[in-house]
mmCIF file of C-alpha atoms in Angstrom:
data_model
loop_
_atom_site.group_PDB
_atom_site.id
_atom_site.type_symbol
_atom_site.label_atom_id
_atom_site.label_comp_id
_atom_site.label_asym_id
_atom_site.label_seq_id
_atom_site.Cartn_x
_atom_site.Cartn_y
_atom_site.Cartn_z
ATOM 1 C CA UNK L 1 140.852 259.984 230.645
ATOM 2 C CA UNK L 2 137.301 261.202 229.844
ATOM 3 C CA UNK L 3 137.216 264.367 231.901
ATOM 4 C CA UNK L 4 134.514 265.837 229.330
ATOM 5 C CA UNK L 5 131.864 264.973 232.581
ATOM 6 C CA UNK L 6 129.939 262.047 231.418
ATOM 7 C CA UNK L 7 130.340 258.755 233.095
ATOM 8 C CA UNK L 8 132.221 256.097 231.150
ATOM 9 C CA UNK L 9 129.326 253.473 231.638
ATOM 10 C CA UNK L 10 128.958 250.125 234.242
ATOM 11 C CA UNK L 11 132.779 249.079 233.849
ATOM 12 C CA UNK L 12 135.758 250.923 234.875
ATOM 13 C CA UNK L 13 138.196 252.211 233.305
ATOM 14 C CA UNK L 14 140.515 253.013 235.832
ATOM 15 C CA UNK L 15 140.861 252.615 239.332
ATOM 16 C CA UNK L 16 138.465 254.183 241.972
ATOM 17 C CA UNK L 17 140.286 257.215 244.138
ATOM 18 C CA UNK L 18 142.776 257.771 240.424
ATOM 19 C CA UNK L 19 143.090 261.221 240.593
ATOM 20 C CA UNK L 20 143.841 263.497 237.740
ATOM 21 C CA UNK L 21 144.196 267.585 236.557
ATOM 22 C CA UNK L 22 142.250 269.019 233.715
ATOM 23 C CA UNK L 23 141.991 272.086 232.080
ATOM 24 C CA UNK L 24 141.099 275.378 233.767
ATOM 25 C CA UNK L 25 142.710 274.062 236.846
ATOM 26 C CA UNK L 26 140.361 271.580 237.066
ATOM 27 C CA UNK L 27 141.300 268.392 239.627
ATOM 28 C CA UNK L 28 139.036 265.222 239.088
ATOM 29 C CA UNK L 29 138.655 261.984 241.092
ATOM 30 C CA UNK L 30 137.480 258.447 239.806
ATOM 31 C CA UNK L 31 134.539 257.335 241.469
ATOM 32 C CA UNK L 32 131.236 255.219 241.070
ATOM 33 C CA UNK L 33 127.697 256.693 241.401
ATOM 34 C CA UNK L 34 125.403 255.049 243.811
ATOM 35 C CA UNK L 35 122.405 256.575 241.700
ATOM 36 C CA UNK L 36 121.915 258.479 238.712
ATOM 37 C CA UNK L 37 123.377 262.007 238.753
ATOM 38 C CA UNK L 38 123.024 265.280 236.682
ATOM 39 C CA UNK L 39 125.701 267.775 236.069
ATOM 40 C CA UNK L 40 126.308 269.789 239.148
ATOM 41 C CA UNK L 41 125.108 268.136 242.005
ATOM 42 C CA UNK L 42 126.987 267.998 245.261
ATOM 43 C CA UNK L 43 128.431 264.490 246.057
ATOM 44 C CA UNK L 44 130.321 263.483 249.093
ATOM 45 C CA UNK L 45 132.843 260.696 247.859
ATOM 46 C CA UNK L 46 132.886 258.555 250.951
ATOM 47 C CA UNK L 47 136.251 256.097 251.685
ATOM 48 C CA UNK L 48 135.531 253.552 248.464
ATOM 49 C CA UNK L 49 135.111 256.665 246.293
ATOM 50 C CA UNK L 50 131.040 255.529 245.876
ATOM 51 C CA UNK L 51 129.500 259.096 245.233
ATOM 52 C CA UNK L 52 126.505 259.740 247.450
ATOM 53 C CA UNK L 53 124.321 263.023 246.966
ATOM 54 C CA UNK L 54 125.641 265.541 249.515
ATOM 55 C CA UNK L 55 123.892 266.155 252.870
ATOM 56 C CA UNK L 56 124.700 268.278 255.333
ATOM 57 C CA UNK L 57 125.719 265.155 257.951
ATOM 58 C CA UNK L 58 127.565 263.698 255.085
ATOM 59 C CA UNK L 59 130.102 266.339 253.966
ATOM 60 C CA UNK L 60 133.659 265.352 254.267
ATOM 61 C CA UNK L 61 134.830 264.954 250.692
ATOM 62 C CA UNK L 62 132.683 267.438 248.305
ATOM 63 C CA UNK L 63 133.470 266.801 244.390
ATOM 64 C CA UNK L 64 130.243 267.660 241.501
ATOM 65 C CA UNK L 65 128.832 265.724 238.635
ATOM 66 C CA UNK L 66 129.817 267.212 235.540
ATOM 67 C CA UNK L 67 127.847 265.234 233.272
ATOM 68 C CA UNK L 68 125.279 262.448 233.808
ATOM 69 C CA UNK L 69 125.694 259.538 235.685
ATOM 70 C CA UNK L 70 123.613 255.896 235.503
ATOM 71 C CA UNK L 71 123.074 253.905 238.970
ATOM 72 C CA UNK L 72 126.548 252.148 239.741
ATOM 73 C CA UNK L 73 128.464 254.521 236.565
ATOM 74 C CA UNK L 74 131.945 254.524 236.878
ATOM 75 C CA UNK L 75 133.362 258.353 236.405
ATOM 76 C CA UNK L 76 135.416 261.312 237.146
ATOM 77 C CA UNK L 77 133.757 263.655 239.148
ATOM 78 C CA UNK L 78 135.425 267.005 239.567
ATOM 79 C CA UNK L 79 136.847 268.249 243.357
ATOM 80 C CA UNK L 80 138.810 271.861 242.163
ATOM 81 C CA UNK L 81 138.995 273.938 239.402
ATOM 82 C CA UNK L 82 137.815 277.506 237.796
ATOM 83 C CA UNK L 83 134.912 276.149 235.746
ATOM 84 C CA UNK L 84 132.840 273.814 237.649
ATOM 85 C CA UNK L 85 129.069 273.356 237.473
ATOM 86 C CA UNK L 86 127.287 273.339 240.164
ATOM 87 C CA UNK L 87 123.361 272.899 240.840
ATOM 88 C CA UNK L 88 122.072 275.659 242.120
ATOM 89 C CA UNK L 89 117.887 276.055 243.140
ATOM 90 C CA UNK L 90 117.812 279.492 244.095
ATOM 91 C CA UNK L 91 117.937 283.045 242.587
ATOM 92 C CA UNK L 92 121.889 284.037 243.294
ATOM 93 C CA UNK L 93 124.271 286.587 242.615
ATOM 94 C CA UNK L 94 128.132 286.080 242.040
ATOM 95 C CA UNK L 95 130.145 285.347 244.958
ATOM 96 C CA UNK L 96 127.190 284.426 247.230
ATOM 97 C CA UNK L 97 127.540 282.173 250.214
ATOM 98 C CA UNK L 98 126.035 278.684 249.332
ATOM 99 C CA UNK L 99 124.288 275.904 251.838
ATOM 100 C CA UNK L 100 123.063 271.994 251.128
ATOM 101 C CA UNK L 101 119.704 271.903 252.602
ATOM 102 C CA UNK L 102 118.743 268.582 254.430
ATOM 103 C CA UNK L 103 116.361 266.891 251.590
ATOM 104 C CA UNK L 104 119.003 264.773 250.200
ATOM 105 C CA UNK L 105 119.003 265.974 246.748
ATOM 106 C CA UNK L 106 122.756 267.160 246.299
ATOM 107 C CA UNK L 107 121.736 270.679 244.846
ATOM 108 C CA UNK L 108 122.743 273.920 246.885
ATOM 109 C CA UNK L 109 120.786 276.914 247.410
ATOM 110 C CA UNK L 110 121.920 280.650 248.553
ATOM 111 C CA UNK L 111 118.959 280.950 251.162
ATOM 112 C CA UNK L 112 119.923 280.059 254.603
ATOM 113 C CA UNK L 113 119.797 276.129 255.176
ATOM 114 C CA UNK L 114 121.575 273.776 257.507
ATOM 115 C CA UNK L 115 125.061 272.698 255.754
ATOM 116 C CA UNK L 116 126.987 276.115 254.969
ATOM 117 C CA UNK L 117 129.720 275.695 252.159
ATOM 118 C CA UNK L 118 132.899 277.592 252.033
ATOM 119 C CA UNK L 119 135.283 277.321 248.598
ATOM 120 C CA UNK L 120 132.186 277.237 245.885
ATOM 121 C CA UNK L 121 131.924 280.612 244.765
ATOM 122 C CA UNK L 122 129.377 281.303 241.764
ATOM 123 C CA UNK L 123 130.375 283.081 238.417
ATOM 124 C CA UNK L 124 126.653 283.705 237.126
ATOM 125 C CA UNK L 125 123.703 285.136 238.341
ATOM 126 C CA UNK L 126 121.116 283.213 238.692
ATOM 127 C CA UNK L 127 117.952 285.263 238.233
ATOM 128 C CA UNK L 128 115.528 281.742 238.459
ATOM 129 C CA UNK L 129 114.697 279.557 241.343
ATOM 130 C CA UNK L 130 114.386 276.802 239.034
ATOM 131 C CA UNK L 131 116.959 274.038 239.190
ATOM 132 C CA UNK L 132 119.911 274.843 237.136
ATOM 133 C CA UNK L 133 123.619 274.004 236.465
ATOM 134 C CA UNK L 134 125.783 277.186 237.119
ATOM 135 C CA UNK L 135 129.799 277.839 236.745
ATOM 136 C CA UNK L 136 131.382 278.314 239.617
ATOM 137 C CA UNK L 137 135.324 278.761 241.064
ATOM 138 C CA UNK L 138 135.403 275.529 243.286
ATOM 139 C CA UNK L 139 138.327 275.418 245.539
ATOM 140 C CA UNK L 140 138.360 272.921 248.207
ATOM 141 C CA UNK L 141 134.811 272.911 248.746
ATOM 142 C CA UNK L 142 133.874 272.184 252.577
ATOM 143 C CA UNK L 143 131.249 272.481 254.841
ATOM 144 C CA UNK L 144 132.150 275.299 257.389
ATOM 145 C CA UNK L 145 128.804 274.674 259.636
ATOM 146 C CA UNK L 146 127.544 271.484 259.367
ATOM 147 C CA UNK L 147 124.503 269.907 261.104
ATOM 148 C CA UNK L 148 124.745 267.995 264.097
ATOM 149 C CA UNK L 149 126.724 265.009 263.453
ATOM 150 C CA UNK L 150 128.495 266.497 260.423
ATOM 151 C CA UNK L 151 132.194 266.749 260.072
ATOM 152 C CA UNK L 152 133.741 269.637 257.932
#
């Protein structure tokens, strides 16, 4: 399996919902993009493993991008593991607490927002508020405070 991140293109290779480990304790599920992704945004995988950028109503399976995705890609998408990218568009120190703000975009931010995360802890500062991939311990990632509507 191509856990390297990238998708593996318009046809799959293996089922969608396969499930497999990687290194660094990663876990990684088989999915297919509804749009184009970049490594590290948030995607909630929703019951025929389609990826859909995160949102704050939407978070009951969390997983990132670890590479980039086309429109309707076929690809493994990471859920667990020490190493994970995640996109991050806010200055942040290590360990901060993390939210999904409401615009649809799938990337997190450490200022307050609506849709508070709990198991995505950062490994880098992040001393830019420009969009960037960062590592990351992900460990069941969840949403602990969702918006109205919201499961987590």
């Amino acid at each position: 399996a191509n856990l390297g991140g990238n998708s593996d293109g318009a046809t799959a290779l293996f089922a969608v919902g396969s499930k497999a480990n990687g290194t660094d304790n990663t876990t990684w599920v088989y999915v297919q993009a509804n749009q184009a992704l970049t490594t590290g945004h948030c995607l909630n995988i929703n019951a025929t493993y389609t990826a859909v950028l995160a949102h704050p109503a939407s978070m009951t399976f969390l997983a990132f991008a670890q590479g980039t995705f086309a429109a309707q890609d076929f690809g493994w998408v990471a859920t667990n593991g020490d190493k994970i990218y995640v996109l991050l568009s806010s200055v942040s120190t290590i360990g901060s607490s993390l939210y999904l703000t409401e615009d649809n975009t799938g990337i997190l931010t450490s200022g307050l927002a609506s849709g508070t995360l709990a198991g995505i802890f950062t490994v880098e500062v992040t001393a830019t508020s420009a969009q960037t991939a960062r590592q990351a311990f992900v460990n069941y990632p969840r949403a602990v405070q969702p918006a109205s509507g919201g499961r987590g």
